[in-house]
Amino acid sequence: MPISEKVTLHALPPSHPCKAVGAALDYKGIEYEWVDLPYGKHNEMIEEMYGEGRTRVPGLTIGDERVHGSTEILWRVEELAPENPLYPEGIADEVREAEVWGAGELQDFGRRIPWGALYFKPQLLGRMNGVDELDPAGTDFAMKFVRSTWKYHGITCEKIAEDLERLPGMIDDIDAMAEKGLIDGEEPTAADFQIGATIWTLATIGDVRPVLDGSAALRVAERYFGEIPELVPAGAYPASWIKARD
């Protein structure tokens, strides 16, 4: 085993940064326990475990060591278990730059766009747990839940519209990374996991799936995170908000 101490990943099931860390640990061959924290209490629990101001998943414990945030976790794991490198020799700095871009620029798209679609189609929130469509009482709860999520993440329709306008260019940027060999190569890099997890989440939204089809971004998402279900069919967003790639 690459790391002898007990490794625990504190996560939320739908979180794409958590999926990125889990995929990287699997690739490294590191045994770990995935612990799902309860919704509503996870922010307080993470802050208690990882320190003031650190309220989001993921967090990773390695023995007594505590590491917070997906990029920080991947960097630390690489130091402790360099086999199956996440930052291959010769392109390590560029991969790290792409990874940071994925975690910084792209990651919030994977929050705002899906939660935005669910704002317009709250009855579909149950699909996260295998329920095709919620009943009226469940939809009432879903509406409250989605609104609270918007408030927590500072989501607005203006921000979502800006995201949707920028998304085609972001996908072009990811394709350019693939052409440089930073992602979508023979072996995965940290950037594959960071970017792929977010794209996988975005691809569950039918309105943006055509923007992703045929891209290196979508190949990476499907390659490392599996078949992508449709969470919200096309039509949640006004058609004028969706921008196509050139």
CSV table of C-alpha atoms in Angstrom, one decimal:
chain,number,residue,atom,x,y,z
A,1,MET,CA,0.0,0.0,0.0
A,2,PRO,CA,1.5,3.4,-1.0
A,3,ILE,CA,0.4,5.0,2.3
A,4,SER,CA,0.5,2.9,5.5
A,5,GLU,CA,-1.7,5.2,7.7
A,6,LYS,CA,-5.4,5.2,7.6
A,7,VAL,CA,-6.8,7.5,4.9
A,8,THR,CA,-10.3,9.0,5.2
A,9,LEU,CA,-12.1,11.2,2.6
A,10,HIS,CA,-14.8,13.4,4.1
A,11,ALA,CA,-17.2,14.1,1.3
A,12,LEU,CA,-20.7,14.7,-0.1
A,13,PRO,CA,-22.0,12.2,-2.7
A,14,PRO,CA,-22.7,14.6,-5.6
A,15,SER,CA,-19.7,16.9,-5.0
A,16,HIS,CA,-17.4,17.0,-8.1
A,17,PRO,CA,-14.3,18.0,-6.2
A,18,CYS,CA,-14.9,14.9,-4.0
A,19,LYS,CA,-15.2,12.8,-7.1
A,20,ALA,CA,-11.9,14.2,-8.4
A,21,VAL,CA,-10.1,13.3,-5.2
A,22,GLY,CA,-11.6,9.8,-5.1
A,23,ALA,CA,-10.6,9.1,-8.7
A,24,ALA,CA,-7.0,10.3,-8.0
A,25,LEU,CA,-6.8,8.1,-4.9
A,26,ASP,CA,-8.0,5.1,-6.8
A,27,TYR,CA,-5.5,5.8,-9.6
A,28,LYS,CA,-2.7,5.9,-7.0
A,29,GLY,CA,-3.8,2.6,-5.5
A,30,ILE,CA,-4.4,4.2,-2.1
A,31,GLU,CA,-6.8,2.5,0.1
A,32,TYR,CA,-9.2,4.9,1.8
A,33,GLU,CA,-12.6,5.2,3.4
A,34,TRP,CA,-15.2,7.5,1.8
A,35,VAL,CA,-17.3,9.1,4.5
A,36,ASP,CA,-20.5,10.9,3.4
A,37,LEU,CA,-21.3,13.9,5.7
A,38,PRO,CA,-24.9,14.8,6.3
A,39,TYR,CA,-26.4,17.6,4.3
A,40,GLY,CA,-27.0,20.7,6.4
A,41,LYS,CA,-24.4,19.8,8.9
A,42,HIS,CA,-21.4,19.2,6.6
A,43,ASN,CA,-20.2,22.8,6.6
A,44,GLU,CA,-20.0,22.9,10.4
A,45,MET,CA,-18.5,19.4,10.6
A,46,ILE,CA,-15.8,20.2,8.0
A,47,GLU,CA,-14.9,23.4,9.8
A,48,GLU,CA,-14.6,21.6,13.1
A,49,MET,CA,-12.3,19.0,11.6
A,50,TYR,CA,-10.2,21.1,9.3
A,51,GLY,CA,-10.1,24.6,10.8
A,52,GLU,CA,-11.9,27.9,10.8
A,53,GLY,CA,-13.1,29.1,7.4
A,54,ARG,CA,-12.8,25.7,5.8
A,55,THR,CA,-16.4,24.8,5.3
A,56,ARG,CA,-16.5,22.9,2.0
A,57,VAL,CA,-15.8,19.4,1.1
A,58,PRO,CA,-13.5,17.6,0.4
A,59,GLY,CA,-11.2,17.0,3.4
A,60,LEU,CA,-8.8,14.2,3.8
A,61,THR,CA,-7.2,12.7,6.9
A,62,ILE,CA,-3.9,10.8,6.6
A,63,GLY,CA,-3.3,9.4,10.0
A,64,ASP,CA,-3.3,12.5,12.2
A,65,GLU,CA,-2.7,14.8,9.3
A,66,ARG,CA,-5.6,16.9,7.9
A,67,VAL,CA,-5.6,18.2,4.4
A,68,HIS,CA,-8.4,20.4,3.0
A,69,GLY,CA,-9.4,21.2,-0.5
A,70,SER,CA,-9.1,19.1,-3.7
A,71,THR,CA,-6.0,20.7,-5.1
A,72,GLU,CA,-4.2,20.6,-1.8
A,73,ILE,CA,-5.1,17.0,-1.3
A,74,LEU,CA,-3.8,16.0,-4.7
A,75,TRP,CA,-0.6,17.8,-4.1
A,76,ARG,CA,-0.1,16.2,-0.7
A,77,VAL,CA,-0.9,12.7,-2.0
A,78,GLU,CA,1.6,13.2,-4.8
A,79,GLU,CA,4.3,14.0,-2.3
A,80,LEU,CA,3.5,10.9,-0.2
A,81,ALA,CA,2.9,8.5,-3.0
A,82,PRO,CA,4.7,9.5,-6.2
A,83,GLU,CA,4.0,6.3,-8.1
A,84,ASN,CA,1.4,6.8,-10.9
A,85,PRO,CA,2.3,10.5,-11.0
A,86,LEU,CA,-0.5,13.1,-11.2
A,87,TYR,CA,2.1,15.6,-12.4
A,88,PRO,CA,4.2,13.8,-15.0
A,89,GLU,CA,7.8,14.8,-15.5
A,90,GLY,CA,8.3,17.4,-18.2
A,91,ILE,CA,4.8,18.8,-18.0
A,92,ALA,CA,4.3,19.0,-14.3
A,93,ASP,CA,4.1,22.8,-14.0
A,94,GLU,CA,1.6,23.0,-16.9
A,95,VAL,CA,-0.5,20.3,-15.5
A,96,ARG,CA,-0.6,22.0,-12.1
A,97,GLU,CA,-1.6,25.2,-13.9
A,98,ALA,CA,-4.4,23.4,-15.7
A,99,GLU,CA,-5.5,21.7,-12.5
A,100,VAL,CA,-5.7,25.1,-10.6
A,101,TRP,CA,-7.7,26.5,-13.5
A,102,GLY,CA,-10.1,23.6,-13.3
A,103,ALA,CA,-10.5,24.0,-9.6
A,104,GLY,CA,-10.7,27.8,-9.7
A,105,GLU,CA,-12.3,28.9,-12.9
A,106,LEU,CA,-14.3,25.9,-14.0
A,107,GLN,CA,-15.4,24.3,-10.7
A,108,ASP,CA,-18.1,26.8,-9.9
A,109,PHE,CA,-19.7,26.2,-13.3
A,110,GLY,CA,-20.4,22.7,-12.0
A,111,ARG,CA,-22.3,24.2,-9.1
A,112,ARG,CA,-24.2,27.1,-10.6
A,113,ILE,CA,-25.4,25.5,-13.9
A,114,PRO,CA,-26.8,22.2,-12.4
A,115,TRP,CA,-28.4,24.0,-9.4
A,116,GLY,CA,-29.7,26.6,-11.8
A,117,ALA,CA,-31.4,23.9,-13.9
A,118,LEU,CA,-32.9,22.4,-10.8
A,119,TYR,CA,-34.3,25.8,-9.7
A,120,PHE,CA,-36.4,25.7,-12.9
A,121,LYS,CA,-37.2,21.9,-12.6
A,122,PRO,CA,-37.2,21.2,-8.8
A,123,GLN,CA,-39.4,18.1,-9.2
A,124,LEU,CA,-36.3,16.4,-10.7
A,125,LEU,CA,-34.1,16.9,-7.6
A,126,GLY,CA,-34.9,13.3,-6.6
A,127,ARG,CA,-33.0,11.9,-9.6
A,128,MET,CA,-29.9,12.4,-7.5
A,129,ASN,CA,-31.2,9.5,-5.4
A,130,GLY,CA,-32.9,7.4,-8.0
A,131,VAL,CA,-36.4,9.0,-7.8
A,132,ASP,CA,-37.5,10.0,-11.3
A,133,GLU,CA,-39.9,12.7,-10.3
A,134,LEU,CA,-41.0,14.0,-6.9
A,135,ASP,CA,-44.6,14.3,-5.7
A,136,PRO,CA,-46.0,17.7,-4.8
A,137,ALA,CA,-44.8,17.5,-1.2
A,138,GLY,CA,-41.4,16.4,-2.2
A,139,THR,CA,-41.3,19.2,-4.8
A,140,ASP,CA,-42.1,21.8,-2.1
A,141,PHE,CA,-39.2,20.5,-0.1
A,142,ALA,CA,-36.9,20.5,-3.2
A,143,MET,CA,-37.8,24.1,-3.9
A,144,LYS,CA,-36.8,25.2,-0.4
A,145,PHE,CA,-33.6,23.1,-0.7
A,146,VAL,CA,-32.6,24.5,-4.1
A,147,ARG,CA,-33.3,28.1,-2.9
A,148,SER,CA,-31.1,27.5,0.1
A,149,THR,CA,-28.3,26.2,-2.1
A,150,TRP,CA,-28.6,29.2,-4.4
A,151,LYS,CA,-28.2,31.4,-1.3
A,152,TYR,CA,-25.2,29.5,0.0
A,153,HIS,CA,-23.3,29.6,-3.3
A,154,GLY,CA,-24.4,33.1,-4.2
A,155,ILE,CA,-26.1,31.9,-7.4
A,156,THR,CA,-28.1,34.3,-9.5
A,157,CYS,CA,-29.7,34.1,-12.9
A,158,GLU,CA,-27.2,36.8,-14.2
A,159,LYS,CA,-24.3,34.6,-13.1
A,160,ILE,CA,-25.7,31.5,-14.7
A,161,ALA,CA,-26.3,33.4,-17.9
A,162,GLU,CA,-22.7,34.6,-17.9
A,163,ASP,CA,-21.5,31.0,-17.2
A,164,LEU,CA,-23.6,29.7,-20.1
A,165,GLU,CA,-22.1,32.4,-22.4
A,166,ARG,CA,-18.6,31.6,-21.3
A,167,LEU,CA,-18.9,27.8,-21.4
A,168,PRO,CA,-18.2,27.2,-25.1
A,169,GLY,CA,-14.9,29.1,-24.8
A,170,MET,CA,-14.0,27.1,-21.7
A,171,ILE,CA,-14.5,23.9,-23.6
A,172,ASP,CA,-12.3,25.2,-26.4
A,173,ASP,CA,-9.6,25.9,-23.7
A,174,ILE,CA,-9.9,22.3,-22.4
A,175,ASP,CA,-9.5,21.0,-26.0
A,176,ALA,CA,-6.3,23.1,-26.3
A,177,MET,CA,-5.0,21.5,-23.1
A,178,ALA,CA,-5.6,18.0,-24.6
A,179,GLU,CA,-3.7,19.0,-27.7
A,180,LYS,CA,-0.7,19.9,-25.4
A,181,GLY,CA,-1.0,16.5,-23.7
A,182,LEU,CA,-2.0,17.9,-20.4
A,183,ILE,CA,-5.2,15.9,-20.3
A,184,ASP,CA,-6.7,13.0,-22.3
A,185,GLY,CA,-3.4,11.3,-22.7
A,186,GLU,CA,-2.4,7.6,-22.2
A,187,GLU,CA,-2.4,8.1,-18.4
A,188,PRO,CA,-4.4,10.6,-16.3
A,189,THR,CA,-3.1,13.7,-14.7
A,190,ALA,CA,-4.4,15.8,-11.9
A,191,ALA,CA,-6.0,18.1,-14.5
A,192,ASP,CA,-7.9,15.1,-15.9
A,193,PHE,CA,-9.5,14.5,-12.6
A,194,GLN,CA,-10.2,18.1,-11.6
A,195,ILE,CA,-11.6,19.0,-15.0
A,196,GLY,CA,-13.3,15.7,-15.8
A,197,ALA,CA,-15.3,15.7,-12.6
A,198,THR,CA,-16.8,19.1,-13.3
A,199,ILE,CA,-17.5,18.3,-16.9
A,200,TRP,CA,-19.2,15.0,-15.8
A,201,THR,CA,-21.5,17.1,-13.6
A,202,LEU,CA,-22.3,19.6,-16.2
A,203,ALA,CA,-23.1,16.9,-18.8
A,204,THR,CA,-26.0,15.7,-16.6
A,205,ILE,CA,-27.8,18.9,-17.7
A,206,GLY,CA,-29.5,18.4,-21.1
A,207,ASP,CA,-29.3,22.0,-22.1
A,208,VAL,CA,-25.5,22.1,-22.1
A,209,ARG,CA,-24.8,18.6,-23.4
A,210,PRO,CA,-24.6,19.8,-27.0
A,211,VAL,CA,-21.9,22.2,-26.0
A,212,LEU,CA,-19.8,19.3,-24.7
A,213,ASP,CA,-20.5,16.7,-27.4
A,214,GLY,CA,-17.4,15.7,-29.4
A,215,SER,CA,-15.0,17.5,-27.0
A,216,ALA,CA,-11.9,16.3,-25.2
A,217,ALA,CA,-13.6,17.5,-22.1
A,218,LEU,CA,-16.5,15.1,-22.4
A,219,ARG,CA,-14.1,12.2,-23.3
A,220,VAL,CA,-12.1,12.8,-20.1
A,221,ALA,CA,-15.3,12.9,-18.1
A,222,GLU,CA,-16.7,9.7,-19.4
A,223,ARG,CA,-13.3,7.9,-19.3
A,224,TYR,CA,-12.6,8.6,-15.7
A,225,PHE,CA,-16.1,9.0,-14.2
A,226,GLY,CA,-18.2,6.6,-16.2
A,227,GLU,CA,-21.5,6.8,-18.0
A,228,ILE,CA,-23.3,10.2,-17.6
A,229,PRO,CA,-27.0,10.1,-16.6
A,230,GLU,CA,-29.4,12.9,-17.6
A,231,LEU,CA,-30.4,14.7,-14.4
A,232,VAL,CA,-32.4,17.5,-16.1
A,233,PRO,CA,-33.6,17.2,-19.7
A,234,ALA,CA,-33.1,20.0,-22.1
A,235,GLY,CA,-35.6,22.9,-21.8
A,236,ALA,CA,-34.9,23.9,-18.2
A,237,TYR,CA,-33.2,27.1,-19.3
A,238,PRO,CA,-34.5,29.7,-21.8
A,239,ALA,CA,-33.1,28.8,-25.2
A,240,SER,CA,-31.6,32.3,-25.6
A,241,TRP,CA,-29.3,31.6,-22.6
A,242,ILE,CA,-27.6,28.6,-24.3
A,243,LYS,CA,-24.6,29.4,-26.5
A,244,ALA,CA,-23.2,27.0,-29.1
A,245,ARG,CA,-19.5,26.4,-29.8
A,246,ASP,CA,-18.2,28.0,-33.0
